[in-house]
XYZ file of N, CA and C in Angstrom:
429
model
N 28.755 -32.939 10.798
C 28.030 -32.630 11.646
C 26.618 -31.335 11.260
N 25.552 -31.821 11.411
C 24.419 -30.766 10.971
C 24.075 -29.999 12.324
N 24.040 -28.750 11.731
C 23.364 -27.857 12.705
C 21.901 -27.289 12.168
N 21.218 -27.152 13.118
C 19.720 -26.764 13.012
C 19.234 -25.673 13.878
N 19.167 -24.645 13.389
C 18.941 -23.420 14.094
C 17.423 -23.064 13.955
N 16.186 -23.552 14.866
C 15.053 -22.930 14.687
C 14.753 -21.467 14.614
N 13.750 -20.915 13.532
C 13.752 -19.698 13.220
C 12.296 -19.620 13.605
N 12.016 -18.487 14.400
C 10.915 -17.906 14.617
C 10.303 -17.083 13.496
N 9.025 -17.227 13.190
C 8.228 -16.359 12.036
C 8.329 -15.119 12.572
N 8.675 -13.983 11.493
C 8.344 -12.532 12.110
C 7.379 -12.114 11.487
N 6.814 -12.439 10.368
C 5.404 -12.224 9.885
C 4.972 -13.011 9.175
N 3.570 -12.968 9.295
C 2.471 -14.148 8.900
C 1.591 -13.711 8.177
N 1.567 -13.609 6.579
C 0.032 -13.220 6.069
C -0.954 -14.219 6.084
N -1.930 -13.635 6.499
C -3.088 -14.939 7.123
C -3.962 -14.795 5.505
N -4.520 -13.381 5.407
C -5.392 -13.467 4.050
C -4.852 -12.112 3.568
N -5.132 -12.089 2.148
C -5.233 -10.654 1.511
C -6.822 -10.395 1.180
N -6.952 -9.173 1.566
C -8.381 -8.812 1.607
C -8.798 -7.808 0.495
N -7.664 -7.187 0.035
C -7.889 -6.179 -1.191
C -6.612 -6.062 -1.793
N -6.902 -5.812 -3.348
C -5.706 -5.696 -3.991
C -6.080 -4.566 -5.315
N -5.503 -3.420 -5.074
C -5.974 -2.671 -6.598
C -4.856 -1.459 -6.902
N -4.525 -1.261 -8.029
C -3.883 -0.549 -8.614
C -4.519 0.874 -9.026
N -4.580 2.002 -7.973
C -5.773 2.848 -8.193
C -4.883 4.247 -8.764
N -5.436 4.625 -9.801
C -5.146 6.069 -10.411
C -5.911 7.020 -10.134
N -5.525 8.218 -9.640
C -6.343 9.333 -9.620
C -5.620 10.572 -10.037
N -6.474 11.636 -10.452
C -6.131 12.997 -11.348
C -6.385 14.092 -10.008
N -5.777 15.232 -10.323
C -5.985 16.181 -9.249
C -7.331 17.001 -9.938
N -8.152 17.294 -8.892
C -7.894 16.927 -7.304
C -8.547 16.222 -6.749
N -8.058 15.343 -6.068
C -8.576 14.095 -5.530
C -8.301 14.282 -3.976
N -9.321 13.844 -3.222
C -9.072 14.163 -1.887
C -10.037 12.608 -1.081
N -9.305 11.904 -0.635
C -9.903 10.727 -0.055
C -10.148 10.986 1.388
N -11.033 11.670 2.041
C -11.294 12.395 3.225
C -10.448 11.642 4.377
N -11.242 10.530 4.697
C -10.715 9.648 5.583
C -11.244 8.097 5.666
N -10.550 7.131 5.927
C -10.780 5.978 6.115
C -10.078 5.091 7.093
N -11.004 4.048 7.553
C -10.046 2.662 8.344
C -10.745 1.604 8.356
N -10.192 0.544 8.570
C -10.679 -0.817 8.057
C -10.134 -1.690 9.160
N -10.746 -3.098 9.315
C -10.212 -3.919 10.214
C -8.932 -4.697 9.676
N -7.911 -4.294 8.604
C -6.925 -5.123 8.363
C -5.804 -4.028 7.907
N -4.696 -4.844 7.695
C -3.372 -3.850 7.550
C -3.576 -3.556 6.060
N -3.037 -2.182 5.746
C -3.132 -1.839 4.354
C -1.438 -1.468 4.090
N -1.143 -1.726 2.781
C -0.015 -1.254 2.145
C -0.285 -0.380 1.276
N 0.282 0.936 1.074
C 0.090 1.875 -0.043
C 1.453 2.196 -0.605
N 1.646 1.919 -1.932
C 2.893 1.818 -2.326
C 2.719 3.031 -3.757
N 3.508 3.816 -3.718
C 3.229 4.827 -4.973
C 4.170 4.527 -6.294
N 3.545 4.493 -7.126
C 3.923 4.031 -8.359
C 4.500 5.109 -9.459
N 3.465 6.070 -9.554
C 3.624 7.103 -10.188
C 3.052 8.487 -9.717
N 3.727 9.442 -10.115
C 3.059 10.883 -9.451
C 3.454 10.998 -8.056
N 2.578 12.091 -7.498
C 3.029 12.541 -6.132
C 1.677 12.558 -5.453
N 1.735 12.474 -4.025
C 0.205 12.697 -3.206
C 1.065 12.744 -2.019
N -0.125 13.102 -0.973
C 0.050 13.601 0.275
C -0.836 12.431 0.989
N -0.215 12.202 2.048
C -0.926 10.858 3.032
C -0.651 11.241 4.328
N -1.780 11.122 5.106
C -1.808 11.422 6.483
C -2.330 10.183 7.324
N -1.516 9.908 8.340
C -2.004 8.719 9.262
C -1.564 9.272 10.894
N -2.408 8.830 11.916
C -2.071 9.303 13.150
C -1.829 11.010 12.805
N -0.974 11.292 13.268
C -0.865 12.821 13.555
C 0.510 13.081 12.422
N 0.430 12.160 11.229
C 1.911 12.513 10.783
C 1.434 12.791 9.221
N 1.807 13.568 8.535
C 1.560 13.678 7.301
C 2.854 13.571 6.189
N 2.758 12.744 5.344
C 3.916 12.356 4.332
C 3.470 13.198 3.068
N 4.830 13.502 2.367
C 4.739 13.733 0.903
C 5.234 12.407 0.066
N 4.612 11.676 -0.744
C 4.787 10.466 -1.271
C 5.144 10.443 -2.807
N 6.172 9.936 -3.256
C 6.932 10.115 -4.401
C 7.014 8.366 -5.024
N 7.015 8.400 -6.518
C 7.252 6.899 -6.510
C 8.527 6.402 -5.817
N 8.080 4.898 -5.413
C 9.223 4.038 -4.504
C 8.962 4.206 -3.218
N 7.853 5.194 -2.576
C 7.648 5.181 -1.403
C 6.389 4.344 -0.908
N 6.306 4.022 0.217
C 5.628 2.900 0.817
C 5.308 3.251 2.317
N 4.172 3.115 2.702
C 3.485 3.199 4.062
C 2.542 2.156 4.258
N 2.597 1.509 5.442
C 1.767 0.447 6.106
C 0.580 1.453 7.166
N -0.606 1.139 7.132
C -1.746 1.368 8.043
C -1.988 0.051 8.674
N -1.934 0.300 9.988
C -2.495 -0.648 10.765
C -3.994 -0.548 11.164
N -4.438 -2.131 11.352
C -5.916 -2.287 11.372
C -6.702 -0.814 12.357
N -7.771 -0.433 11.759
C -8.490 0.735 12.703
C -7.913 1.855 12.470
N -6.841 2.176 11.981
C -5.943 3.394 11.687
C -6.656 4.416 10.782
N -7.028 5.491 11.320
C -7.638 6.568 10.599
C -6.392 7.178 9.706
N -6.978 7.124 8.421
C -5.831 7.650 7.667
C -6.702 8.320 5.997
N -5.791 9.077 5.395
C -6.383 9.876 4.518
C -5.243 10.147 3.406
N -5.533 10.029 1.916
C -4.752 10.485 0.880
C -5.049 11.536 -0.006
N -4.552 12.143 -0.784
C -4.913 13.642 -1.580
C -3.856 13.617 -2.692
N -4.234 14.436 -3.582
C -3.275 14.941 -4.513
C -2.593 16.007 -4.146
N -1.304 16.041 -4.873
C -0.782 17.363 -4.720
C -1.107 18.194 -5.756
N -0.900 19.596 -5.704
C -1.454 20.737 -6.667
C -1.217 20.271 -8.162
N -2.161 19.692 -8.803
C -1.660 19.739 -10.348
C -0.987 18.101 -10.670
N -1.071 17.530 -9.697
C -0.216 16.198 -10.051
C -1.227 15.231 -10.098
N -1.236 14.080 -10.938
C -2.090 12.835 -10.660
C -1.279 11.773 -10.030
N -1.531 10.807 -9.489
C -0.921 9.638 -8.986
C -1.376 8.406 -9.125
N -0.601 7.124 -8.810
C -1.004 6.006 -9.188
C -0.468 5.016 -7.925
N -1.077 4.369 -7.072
C -0.579 3.469 -6.051
C -1.282 2.305 -6.197
N -0.323 1.015 -5.560
C -0.791 0.034 -5.394
C -1.308 -0.349 -3.992
N -2.534 -0.400 -3.834
C -3.009 -0.741 -2.540
C -3.324 -2.117 -2.159
N -2.745 -2.797 -1.153
C -2.992 -4.048 -0.616
C -3.523 -4.192 0.562
N -4.838 -4.586 0.885
C -4.927 -5.045 2.276
C -4.905 -6.235 2.614
N -4.496 -6.396 3.876
C -4.219 -7.919 4.214
C -4.234 -7.935 5.746
N -4.511 -9.321 6.368
C -4.634 -9.568 7.678
C -3.082 -10.425 7.913
N -2.469 -9.882 9.264
C -1.388 -10.670 9.372
C -1.012 -10.482 10.710
N 0.052 -11.345 11.123
C 0.444 -11.355 12.584
C 1.820 -11.652 12.571
N 2.450 -10.974 13.788
C 3.999 -11.357 13.841
C 4.635 -9.765 14.536
N 5.770 -10.179 15.167
C 6.389 -9.004 15.614
C 7.078 -8.175 14.889
N 6.975 -8.213 13.486
C 7.748 -7.212 12.481
C 6.657 -6.358 12.372
N 5.263 -6.756 12.266
C 4.330 -5.465 12.415
C 4.451 -4.320 13.007
N 4.867 -4.389 14.227
C 5.133 -3.464 15.252
C 6.240 -2.442 14.585
N 6.884 -2.903 13.684
C 7.979 -1.810 13.164
C 7.634 -1.271 11.653
N 6.442 -1.881 11.241
C 6.026 -1.149 9.798
C 4.772 0.287 10.405
N 4.159 -0.222 11.448
C 3.040 0.749 11.313
C 3.086 2.115 11.262
N 2.493 2.794 10.879
C 2.494 4.369 10.720
C 3.743 4.784 10.686
N 4.836 4.295 9.238
C 6.031 4.740 9.323
C 6.075 4.695 7.483
N 6.764 5.711 6.955
C 6.692 5.709 5.679
C 8.277 5.072 5.144
N 8.378 4.471 4.165
C 9.794 3.877 3.667
C 9.996 4.515 2.243
N 11.195 4.579 1.955
C 11.495 4.582 0.487
C 12.196 3.338 0.053
N 11.808 2.730 -0.774
C 12.318 1.405 -1.235
C 13.541 1.738 -1.935
N 14.503 0.596 -2.073
C 15.645 0.351 -2.760
C 15.404 0.143 -4.212
N 15.679 0.817 -5.249
C 15.643 0.475 -6.685
C 15.264 -1.317 -6.684
N 16.112 -2.322 -6.180
C 15.965 -3.644 -6.386
C 14.558 -4.001 -5.700
N 14.321 -3.412 -4.194
C 12.864 -3.779 -3.744
C 11.626 -2.815 -4.573
N 11.939 -2.089 -5.580
C 11.022 -1.379 -6.388
C 10.853 -2.318 -7.313
N 12.045 -2.917 -7.909
C 11.928 -3.946 -9.231
C 10.775 -5.155 -8.553
N 11.060 -5.416 -7.399
C 10.155 -6.500 -6.872
C 8.512 -6.084 -6.797
N 8.326 -5.000 -6.412
C 6.826 -4.508 -6.578
C 6.283 -4.609 -7.770
N 7.032 -4.090 -8.566
C 6.921 -4.039 -10.216
C 6.629 -5.081 -10.819
N 7.448 -6.335 -10.378
C 7.059 -7.687 -10.878
C 5.914 -8.233 -9.966
N 5.601 -8.015 -8.998
C 4.466 -8.299 -8.453
C 3.027 -7.440 -9.341
N 3.108 -6.468 -9.581
C 2.081 -5.899 -10.371
C 1.840 -6.639 -11.635
N 2.905 -6.630 -12.504
C 3.088 -7.343 -13.585
C 2.445 -8.450 -13.594
N 3.007 -9.489 -12.504
C 2.346 -10.971 -12.227
C 0.897 -10.588 -12.138
N 0.340 -9.780 -11.151
C -1.140 -9.740 -11.198
C -1.747 -9.643 -12.287
N -1.339 -8.609 -12.969
C -1.817 -8.293 -14.350
C -1.966 -9.320 -15.466
N -1.033 -9.868 -15.456
C -0.841 -11.348 -16.181
C -1.710 -12.431 -15.843
N -1.838 -12.713 -14.662
C -2.354 -13.842 -14.183
C -4.124 -13.561 -13.623
N -4.348 -12.245 -13.805
C -5.485 -12.212 -13.449
C -6.467 -11.448 -14.829
N -6.018 -11.769 -16.050
C -6.512 -10.720 -17.187
C -8.002 -10.837 -17.116
N -8.695 -11.801 -16.847
C -10.045 -11.642 -16.673
C -11.077 -10.980 -15.778
N -10.025 -10.602 -14.670
C -10.591 -9.905 -13.475
C -9.932 -8.569 -13.255
N -9.308 -8.168 -14.287
C -8.751 -6.928 -14.391
C -9.625 -6.042 -13.765
N -10.721 -5.749 -14.418
C -11.347 -4.481 -13.946
C -11.317 -4.535 -12.172
N -11.592 -5.390 -11.637
C -11.528 -5.643 -10.321
C -10.141 -5.445 -9.805
N -8.887 -5.849 -10.592
C -7.765 -5.639 -10.137
C -7.224 -4.140 -10.244
N -7.595 -3.636 -11.131
C -7.093 -2.029 -11.904
C -8.444 -1.217 -11.370
N -8.353 -0.460 -10.297
C -9.605 0.513 -9.993
C -9.066 1.829 -10.471
N -9.647 2.709 -11.295
C -9.556 3.998 -11.450
C -10.451 4.719 -10.647
N -10.246 6.149 -10.433
C -10.811 7.114 -9.498
C -11.186 7.833 -10.870
N -12.644 8.615 -10.257
C -12.895 9.398 -11.360
C -12.374 10.917 -11.184
N -12.196 11.507 -12.266
C -11.569 12.703 -12.101
C -12.026 13.765 -11.108
N -13.383 13.708 -10.940
C -13.893 14.408 -9.893
C -14.442 13.534 -8.963
N -13.964 13.334 -7.629
C -14.120 12.288 -6.738
C -15.588 12.486 -6.087
N -16.206 13.784 -6.390
C -17.544 13.909 -6.030
C -18.770 13.243 -7.053
N -18.167 12.715 -8.336
C -19.074 12.526 -9.241
C -19.856 11.023 -9.070
């Protein structure tokens, strides 16, 4: 006898709007931004500060945060430290999103490995467009 249990989708990624591996040196301060899509910020190297809503997080490698659409957020370098982040902007729907918004997570080593595989896959599969995939901030953000 076969049993079939219908599963309700908890997250549906509809579009990927942006994808960049962003590097910045101290001093760096991206004052504030917001946009009409979700954004995932994952720290791959270094340390930075990140603010969303009224929360401020010290982020280190393996940390991840999601910003909901139109949420004002900011990131800046920690004194004397550079950083690298994977930034993924996307449109999505589903009940899981309410658990992701404005919360920082520290990924397990296995989850970090999955993100690192994603980064390597993007770099290997988009070699001709790598300048668009890899975006590097100027050492002086006012330059």
